[in-house]
PDB file of C-alpha atoms in Angstrom:
ATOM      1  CA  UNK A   1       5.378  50.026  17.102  1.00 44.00           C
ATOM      2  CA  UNK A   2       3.428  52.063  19.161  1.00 47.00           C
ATOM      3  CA  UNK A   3       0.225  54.362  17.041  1.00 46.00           C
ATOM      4  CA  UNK A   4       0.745  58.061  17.319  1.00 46.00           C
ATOM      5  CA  UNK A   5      -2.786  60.768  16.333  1.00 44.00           C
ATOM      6  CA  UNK A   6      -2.254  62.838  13.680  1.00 44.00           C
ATOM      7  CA  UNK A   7      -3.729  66.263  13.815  1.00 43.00           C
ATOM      8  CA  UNK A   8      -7.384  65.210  13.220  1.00 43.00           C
ATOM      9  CA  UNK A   9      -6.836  62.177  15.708  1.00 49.00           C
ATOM     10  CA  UNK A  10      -6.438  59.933  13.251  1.00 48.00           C
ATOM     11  CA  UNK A  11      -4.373  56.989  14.894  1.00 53.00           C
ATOM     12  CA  UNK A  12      -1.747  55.754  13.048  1.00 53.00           C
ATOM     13  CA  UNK A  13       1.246  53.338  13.082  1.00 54.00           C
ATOM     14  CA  UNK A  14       4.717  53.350  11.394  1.00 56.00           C
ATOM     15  CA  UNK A  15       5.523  50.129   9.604  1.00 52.00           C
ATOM     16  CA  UNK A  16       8.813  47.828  10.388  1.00 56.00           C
ATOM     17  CA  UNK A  17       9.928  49.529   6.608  1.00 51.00           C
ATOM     18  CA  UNK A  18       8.950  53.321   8.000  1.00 50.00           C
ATOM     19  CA  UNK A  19       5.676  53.298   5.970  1.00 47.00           C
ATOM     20  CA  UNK A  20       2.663  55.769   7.693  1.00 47.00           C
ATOM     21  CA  UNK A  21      -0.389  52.983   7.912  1.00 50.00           C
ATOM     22  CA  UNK A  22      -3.650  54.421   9.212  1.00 50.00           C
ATOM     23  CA  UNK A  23      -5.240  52.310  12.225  1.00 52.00           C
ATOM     24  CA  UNK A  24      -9.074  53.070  11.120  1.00 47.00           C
ATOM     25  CA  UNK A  25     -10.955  53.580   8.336  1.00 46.00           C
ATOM     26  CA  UNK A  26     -11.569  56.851   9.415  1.00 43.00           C
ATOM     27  CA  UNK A  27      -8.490  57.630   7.643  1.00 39.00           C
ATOM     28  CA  UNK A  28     -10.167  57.027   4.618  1.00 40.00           C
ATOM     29  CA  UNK A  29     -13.504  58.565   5.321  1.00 39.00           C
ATOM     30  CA  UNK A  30     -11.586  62.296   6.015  1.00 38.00           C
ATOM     31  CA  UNK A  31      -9.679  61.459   2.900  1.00 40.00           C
ATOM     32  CA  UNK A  32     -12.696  60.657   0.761  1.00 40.00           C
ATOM     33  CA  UNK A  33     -13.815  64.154   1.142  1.00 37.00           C
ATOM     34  CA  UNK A  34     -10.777  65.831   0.173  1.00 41.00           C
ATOM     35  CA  UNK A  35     -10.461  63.868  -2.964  1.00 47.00           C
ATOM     36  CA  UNK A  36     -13.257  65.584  -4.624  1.00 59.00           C
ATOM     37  CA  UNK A  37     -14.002  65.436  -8.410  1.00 64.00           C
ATOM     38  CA  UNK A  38     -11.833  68.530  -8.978  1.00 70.00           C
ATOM     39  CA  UNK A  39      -8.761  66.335  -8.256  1.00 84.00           C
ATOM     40  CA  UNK A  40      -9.454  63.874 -10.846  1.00 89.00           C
ATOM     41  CA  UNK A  41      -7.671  66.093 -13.617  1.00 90.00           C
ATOM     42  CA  UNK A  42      -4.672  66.368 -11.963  1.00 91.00           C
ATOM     43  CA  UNK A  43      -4.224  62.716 -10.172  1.00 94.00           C
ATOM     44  CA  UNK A  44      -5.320  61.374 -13.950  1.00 96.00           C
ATOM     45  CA  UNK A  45      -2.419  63.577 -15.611  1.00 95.00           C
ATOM     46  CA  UNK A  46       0.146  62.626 -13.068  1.00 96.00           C
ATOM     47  CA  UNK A  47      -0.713  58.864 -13.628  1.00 96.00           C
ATOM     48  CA  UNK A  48      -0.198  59.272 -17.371  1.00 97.00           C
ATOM     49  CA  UNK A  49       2.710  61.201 -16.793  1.00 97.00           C
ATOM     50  CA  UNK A  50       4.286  58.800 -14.355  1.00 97.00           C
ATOM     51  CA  UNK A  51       3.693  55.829 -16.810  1.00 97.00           C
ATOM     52  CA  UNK A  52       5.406  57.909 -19.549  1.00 97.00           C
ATOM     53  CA  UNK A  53       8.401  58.594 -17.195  1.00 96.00           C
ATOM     54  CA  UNK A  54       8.202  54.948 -16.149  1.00 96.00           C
ATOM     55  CA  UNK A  55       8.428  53.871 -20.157  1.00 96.00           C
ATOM     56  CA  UNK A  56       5.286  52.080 -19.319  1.00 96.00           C
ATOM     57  CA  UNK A  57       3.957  50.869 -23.226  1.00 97.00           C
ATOM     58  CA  UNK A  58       3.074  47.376 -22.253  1.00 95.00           C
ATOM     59  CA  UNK A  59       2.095  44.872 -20.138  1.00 94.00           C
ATOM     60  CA  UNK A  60       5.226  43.991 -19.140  1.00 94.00           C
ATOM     61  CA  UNK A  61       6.315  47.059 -18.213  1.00 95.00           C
ATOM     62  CA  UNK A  62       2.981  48.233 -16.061  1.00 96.00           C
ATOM     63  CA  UNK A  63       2.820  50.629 -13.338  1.00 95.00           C
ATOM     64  CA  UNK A  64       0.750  49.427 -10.119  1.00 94.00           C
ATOM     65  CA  UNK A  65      -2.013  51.299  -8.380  1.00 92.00           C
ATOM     66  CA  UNK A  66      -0.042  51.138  -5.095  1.00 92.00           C
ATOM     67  CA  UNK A  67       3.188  52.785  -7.166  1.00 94.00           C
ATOM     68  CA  UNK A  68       0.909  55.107  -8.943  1.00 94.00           C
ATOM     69  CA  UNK A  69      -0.634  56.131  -6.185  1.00 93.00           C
ATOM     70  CA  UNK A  70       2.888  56.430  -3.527  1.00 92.00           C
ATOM     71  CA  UNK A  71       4.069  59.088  -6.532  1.00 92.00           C
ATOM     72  CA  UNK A  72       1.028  61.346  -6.682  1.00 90.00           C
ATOM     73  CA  UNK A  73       0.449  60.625  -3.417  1.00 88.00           C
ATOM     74  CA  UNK A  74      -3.145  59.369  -3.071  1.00 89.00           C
ATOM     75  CA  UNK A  75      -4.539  56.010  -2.169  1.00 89.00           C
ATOM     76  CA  UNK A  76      -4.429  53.482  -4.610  1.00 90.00           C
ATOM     77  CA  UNK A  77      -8.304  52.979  -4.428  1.00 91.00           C
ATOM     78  CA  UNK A  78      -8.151  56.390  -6.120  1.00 92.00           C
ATOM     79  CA  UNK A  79      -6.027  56.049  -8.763  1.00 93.00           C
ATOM     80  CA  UNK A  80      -7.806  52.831 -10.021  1.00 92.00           C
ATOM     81  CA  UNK A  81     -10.883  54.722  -9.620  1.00 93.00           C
ATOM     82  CA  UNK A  82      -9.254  57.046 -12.348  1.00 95.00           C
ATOM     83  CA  UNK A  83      -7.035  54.678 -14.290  1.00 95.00           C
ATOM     84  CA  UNK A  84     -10.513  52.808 -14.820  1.00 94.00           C
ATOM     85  CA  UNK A  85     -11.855  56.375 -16.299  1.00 95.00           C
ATOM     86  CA  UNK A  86      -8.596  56.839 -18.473  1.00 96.00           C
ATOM     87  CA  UNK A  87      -9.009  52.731 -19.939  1.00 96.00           C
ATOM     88  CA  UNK A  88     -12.976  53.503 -20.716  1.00 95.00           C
ATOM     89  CA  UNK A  89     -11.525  56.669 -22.962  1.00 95.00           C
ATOM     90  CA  UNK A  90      -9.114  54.361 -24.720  1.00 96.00           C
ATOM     91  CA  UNK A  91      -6.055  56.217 -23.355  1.00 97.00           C
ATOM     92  CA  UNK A  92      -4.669  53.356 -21.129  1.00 97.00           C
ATOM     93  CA  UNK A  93      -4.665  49.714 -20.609  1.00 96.00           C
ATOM     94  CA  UNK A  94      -5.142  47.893 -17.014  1.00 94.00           C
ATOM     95  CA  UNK A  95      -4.724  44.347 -15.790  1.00 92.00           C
ATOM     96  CA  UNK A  96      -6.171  43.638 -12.555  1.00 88.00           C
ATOM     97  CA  UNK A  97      -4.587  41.520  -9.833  1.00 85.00           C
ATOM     98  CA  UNK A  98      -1.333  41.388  -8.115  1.00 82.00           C
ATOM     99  CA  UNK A  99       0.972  41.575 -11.047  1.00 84.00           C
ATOM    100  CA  UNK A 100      -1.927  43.980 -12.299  1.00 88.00           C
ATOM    101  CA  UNK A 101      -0.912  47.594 -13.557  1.00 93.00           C
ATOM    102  CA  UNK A 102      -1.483  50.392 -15.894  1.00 96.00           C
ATOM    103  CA  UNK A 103       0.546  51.281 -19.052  1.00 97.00           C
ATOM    104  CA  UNK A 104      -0.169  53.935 -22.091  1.00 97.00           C
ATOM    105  CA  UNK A 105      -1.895  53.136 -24.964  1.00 97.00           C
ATOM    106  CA  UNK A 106      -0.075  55.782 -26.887  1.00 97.00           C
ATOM    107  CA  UNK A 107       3.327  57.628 -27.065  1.00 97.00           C
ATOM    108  CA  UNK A 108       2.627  60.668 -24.289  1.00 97.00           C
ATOM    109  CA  UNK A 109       3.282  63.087 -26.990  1.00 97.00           C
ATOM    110  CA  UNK A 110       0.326  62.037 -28.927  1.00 97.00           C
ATOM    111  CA  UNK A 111      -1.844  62.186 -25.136  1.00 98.00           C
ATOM    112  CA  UNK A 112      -3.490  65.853 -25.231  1.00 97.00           C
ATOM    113  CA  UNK A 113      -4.799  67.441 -22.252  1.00 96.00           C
ATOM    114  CA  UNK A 114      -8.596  67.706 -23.741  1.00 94.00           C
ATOM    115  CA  UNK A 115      -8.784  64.188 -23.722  1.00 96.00           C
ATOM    116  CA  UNK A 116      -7.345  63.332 -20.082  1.00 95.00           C
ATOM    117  CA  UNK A 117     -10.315  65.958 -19.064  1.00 91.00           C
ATOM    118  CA  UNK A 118     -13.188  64.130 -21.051  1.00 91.00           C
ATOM    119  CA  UNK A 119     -12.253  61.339 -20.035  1.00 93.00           C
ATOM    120  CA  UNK A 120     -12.656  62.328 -16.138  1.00 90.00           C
ATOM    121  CA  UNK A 121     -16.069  64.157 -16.967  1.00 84.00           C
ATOM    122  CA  UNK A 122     -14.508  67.247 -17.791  1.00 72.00           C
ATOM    123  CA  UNK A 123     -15.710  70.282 -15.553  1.00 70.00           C
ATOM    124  CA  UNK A 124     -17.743  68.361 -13.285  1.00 62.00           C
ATOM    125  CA  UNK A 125     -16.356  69.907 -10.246  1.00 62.00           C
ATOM    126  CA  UNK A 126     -17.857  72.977 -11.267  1.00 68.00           C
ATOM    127  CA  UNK A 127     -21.036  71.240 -10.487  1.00 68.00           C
ATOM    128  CA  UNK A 128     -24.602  70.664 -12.136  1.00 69.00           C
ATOM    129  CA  UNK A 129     -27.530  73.528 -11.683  1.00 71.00           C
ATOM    130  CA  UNK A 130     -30.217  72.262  -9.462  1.00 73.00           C
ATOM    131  CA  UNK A 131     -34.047  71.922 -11.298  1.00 74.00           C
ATOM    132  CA  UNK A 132     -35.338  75.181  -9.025  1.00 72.00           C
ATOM    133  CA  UNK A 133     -38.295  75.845  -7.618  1.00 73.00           C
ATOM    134  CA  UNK A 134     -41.526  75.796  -9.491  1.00 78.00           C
ATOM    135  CA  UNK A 135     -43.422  78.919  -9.871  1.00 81.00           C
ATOM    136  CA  UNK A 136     -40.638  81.357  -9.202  1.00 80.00           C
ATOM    137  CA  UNK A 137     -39.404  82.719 -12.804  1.00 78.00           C
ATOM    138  CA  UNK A 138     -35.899  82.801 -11.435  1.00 78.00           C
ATOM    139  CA  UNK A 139     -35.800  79.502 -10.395  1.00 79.00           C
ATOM    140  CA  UNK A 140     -37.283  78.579 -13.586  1.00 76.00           C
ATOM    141  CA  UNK A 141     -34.539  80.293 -16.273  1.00 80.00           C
ATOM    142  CA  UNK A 142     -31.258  80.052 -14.088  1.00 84.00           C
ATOM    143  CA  UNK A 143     -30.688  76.319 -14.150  1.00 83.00           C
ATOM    144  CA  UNK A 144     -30.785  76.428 -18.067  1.00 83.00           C
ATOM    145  CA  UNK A 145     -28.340  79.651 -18.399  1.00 87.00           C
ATOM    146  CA  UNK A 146     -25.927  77.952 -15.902  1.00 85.00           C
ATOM    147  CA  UNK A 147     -25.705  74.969 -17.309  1.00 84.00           C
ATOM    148  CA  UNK A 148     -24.956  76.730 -20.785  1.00 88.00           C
ATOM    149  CA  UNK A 149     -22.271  78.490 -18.904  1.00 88.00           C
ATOM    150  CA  UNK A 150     -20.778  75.064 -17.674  1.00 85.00           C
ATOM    151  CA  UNK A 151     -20.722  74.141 -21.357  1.00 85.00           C
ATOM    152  CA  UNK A 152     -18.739  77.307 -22.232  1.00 90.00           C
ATOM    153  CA  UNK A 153     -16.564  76.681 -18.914  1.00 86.00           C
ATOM    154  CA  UNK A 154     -15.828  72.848 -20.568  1.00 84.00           C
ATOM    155  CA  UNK A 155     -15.235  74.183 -24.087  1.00 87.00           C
ATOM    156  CA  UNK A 156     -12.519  76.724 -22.614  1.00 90.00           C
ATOM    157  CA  UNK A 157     -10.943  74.320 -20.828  1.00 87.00           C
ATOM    158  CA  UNK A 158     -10.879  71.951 -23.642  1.00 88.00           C
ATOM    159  CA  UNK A 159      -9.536  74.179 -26.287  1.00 92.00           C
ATOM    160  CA  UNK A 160      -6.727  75.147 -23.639  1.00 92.00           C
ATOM    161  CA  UNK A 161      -5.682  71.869 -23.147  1.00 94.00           C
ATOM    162  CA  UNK A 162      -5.908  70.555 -26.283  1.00 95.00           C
ATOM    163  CA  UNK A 163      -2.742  72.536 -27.374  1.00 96.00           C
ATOM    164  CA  UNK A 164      -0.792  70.701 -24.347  1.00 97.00           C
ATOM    165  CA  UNK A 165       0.302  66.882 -23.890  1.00 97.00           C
ATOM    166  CA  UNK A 166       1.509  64.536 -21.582  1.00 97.00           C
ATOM    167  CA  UNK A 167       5.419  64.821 -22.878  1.00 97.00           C
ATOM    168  CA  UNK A 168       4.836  68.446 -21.835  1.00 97.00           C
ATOM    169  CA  UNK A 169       4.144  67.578 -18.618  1.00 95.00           C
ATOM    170  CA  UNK A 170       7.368  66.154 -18.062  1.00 96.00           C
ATOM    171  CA  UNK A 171       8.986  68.590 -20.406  1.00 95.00           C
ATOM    172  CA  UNK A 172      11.224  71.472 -17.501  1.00 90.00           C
ATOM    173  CA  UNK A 173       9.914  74.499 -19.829  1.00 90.00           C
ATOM    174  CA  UNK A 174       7.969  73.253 -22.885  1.00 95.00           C
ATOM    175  CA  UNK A 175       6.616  75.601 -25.664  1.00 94.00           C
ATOM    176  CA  UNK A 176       3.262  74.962 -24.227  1.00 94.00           C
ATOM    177  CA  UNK A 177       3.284  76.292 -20.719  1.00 93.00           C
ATOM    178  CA  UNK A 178       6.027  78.660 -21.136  1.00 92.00           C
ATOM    179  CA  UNK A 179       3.722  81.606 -20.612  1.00 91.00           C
ATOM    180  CA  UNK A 180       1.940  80.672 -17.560  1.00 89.00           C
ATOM    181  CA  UNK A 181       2.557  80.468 -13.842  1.00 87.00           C
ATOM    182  CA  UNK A 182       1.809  77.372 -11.664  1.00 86.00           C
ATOM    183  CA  UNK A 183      -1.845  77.870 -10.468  1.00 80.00           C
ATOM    184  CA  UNK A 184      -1.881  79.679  -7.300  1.00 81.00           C
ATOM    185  CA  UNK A 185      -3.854  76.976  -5.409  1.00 76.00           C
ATOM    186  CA  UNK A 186      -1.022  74.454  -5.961  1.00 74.00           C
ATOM    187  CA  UNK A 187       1.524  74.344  -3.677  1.00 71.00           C
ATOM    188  CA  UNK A 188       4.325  74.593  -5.623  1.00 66.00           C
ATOM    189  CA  UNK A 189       3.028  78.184  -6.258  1.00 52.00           C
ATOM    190  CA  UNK A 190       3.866  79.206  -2.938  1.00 47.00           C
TER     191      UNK A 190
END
């Protein structure tokens, strides 16, 4: 088939199967930068979510990167990136290879929020205070105060999610979220 550009003349080519592949890595490279920390939340409670949907409790039943990834959409170098983060914190298991996959660890009801978060370094995407400049008393006290207020930021964020799970998530209007509107940076909120 022949490759079309995409916006950001990105070449790409439709597969015989009508699949989008990229012809360069550049592809990849503009991607990279979009999927920033902050997104690590949400692809890692999608991927727990989809297993849960999935009924994926066991080996036999795992869900694979490239599946994973096709439902959140991402690339599937991604979501192993954050599957890997999710098995270190005990909340999933993964087999590599071609009949490789992820499944839960536990039912999705017993999956809070708080833990999906720690387990993708929490508020990182906030960012980390630089040291500051020597000699110059602001430089000197602001790091320390900001990173206490990243603490406070994670501790917020932790007690809100700890009161929602994963069977939420796939819940249409559970107890949990009833009171709150969909974020108005995601899409669905416009």
């Amino acid at each position: 088939t022949r490759p079309t550009m995409a916006g950001d003349g990105i070449r790409f080519r439709r597969s015989a199967d009508g699949f989008v592949i990229p012809l360069s890595n550049a592809y990849f490279r503009c991607w990279n930068t979009i999927m920033s920390d902050s997104q690590r939340f949400p692809v890692a409670a999608h991927a727990l979510a989809y297993m849960a949907h999935k009924g994926a409790f066991g080996p036999a039943q795992a869900a694979p990167s490239a599946v994973l990834a096709s439902s959140v959409p991402t690339n599937p170098v991604v979501v192993r990136r954050v599957t890997a983060m999710l098995a270190r914190a005990g909340l999933i298991a993964t087999r590599p290879g071609a009949s490789g996959g992820s499944w839960l660890l536990r039912r999705p009801e017993e999956i809070r929020l708080d833990e999906v978060l720690r387990a993708v370094n929490g508020c990182a995407h906030l960012g980390s205070p630089p040291a500051g400049a020597q000699g110059c008393p602001v430089s000197e006290h602001i790091p320390r105060q900001v990173a206490k207020a990243l603490t406070a930021a994670d501790q917020a964020a932790a007690e809100a999610l700890s009161r929602i799970t994963i069977a939420d998530l796939l819940a249409e209007n559970p107890p949990s979220l009833a009171a709150y509107a969909p974020h108005a940076s995601c899409p669905v909120a416009a």
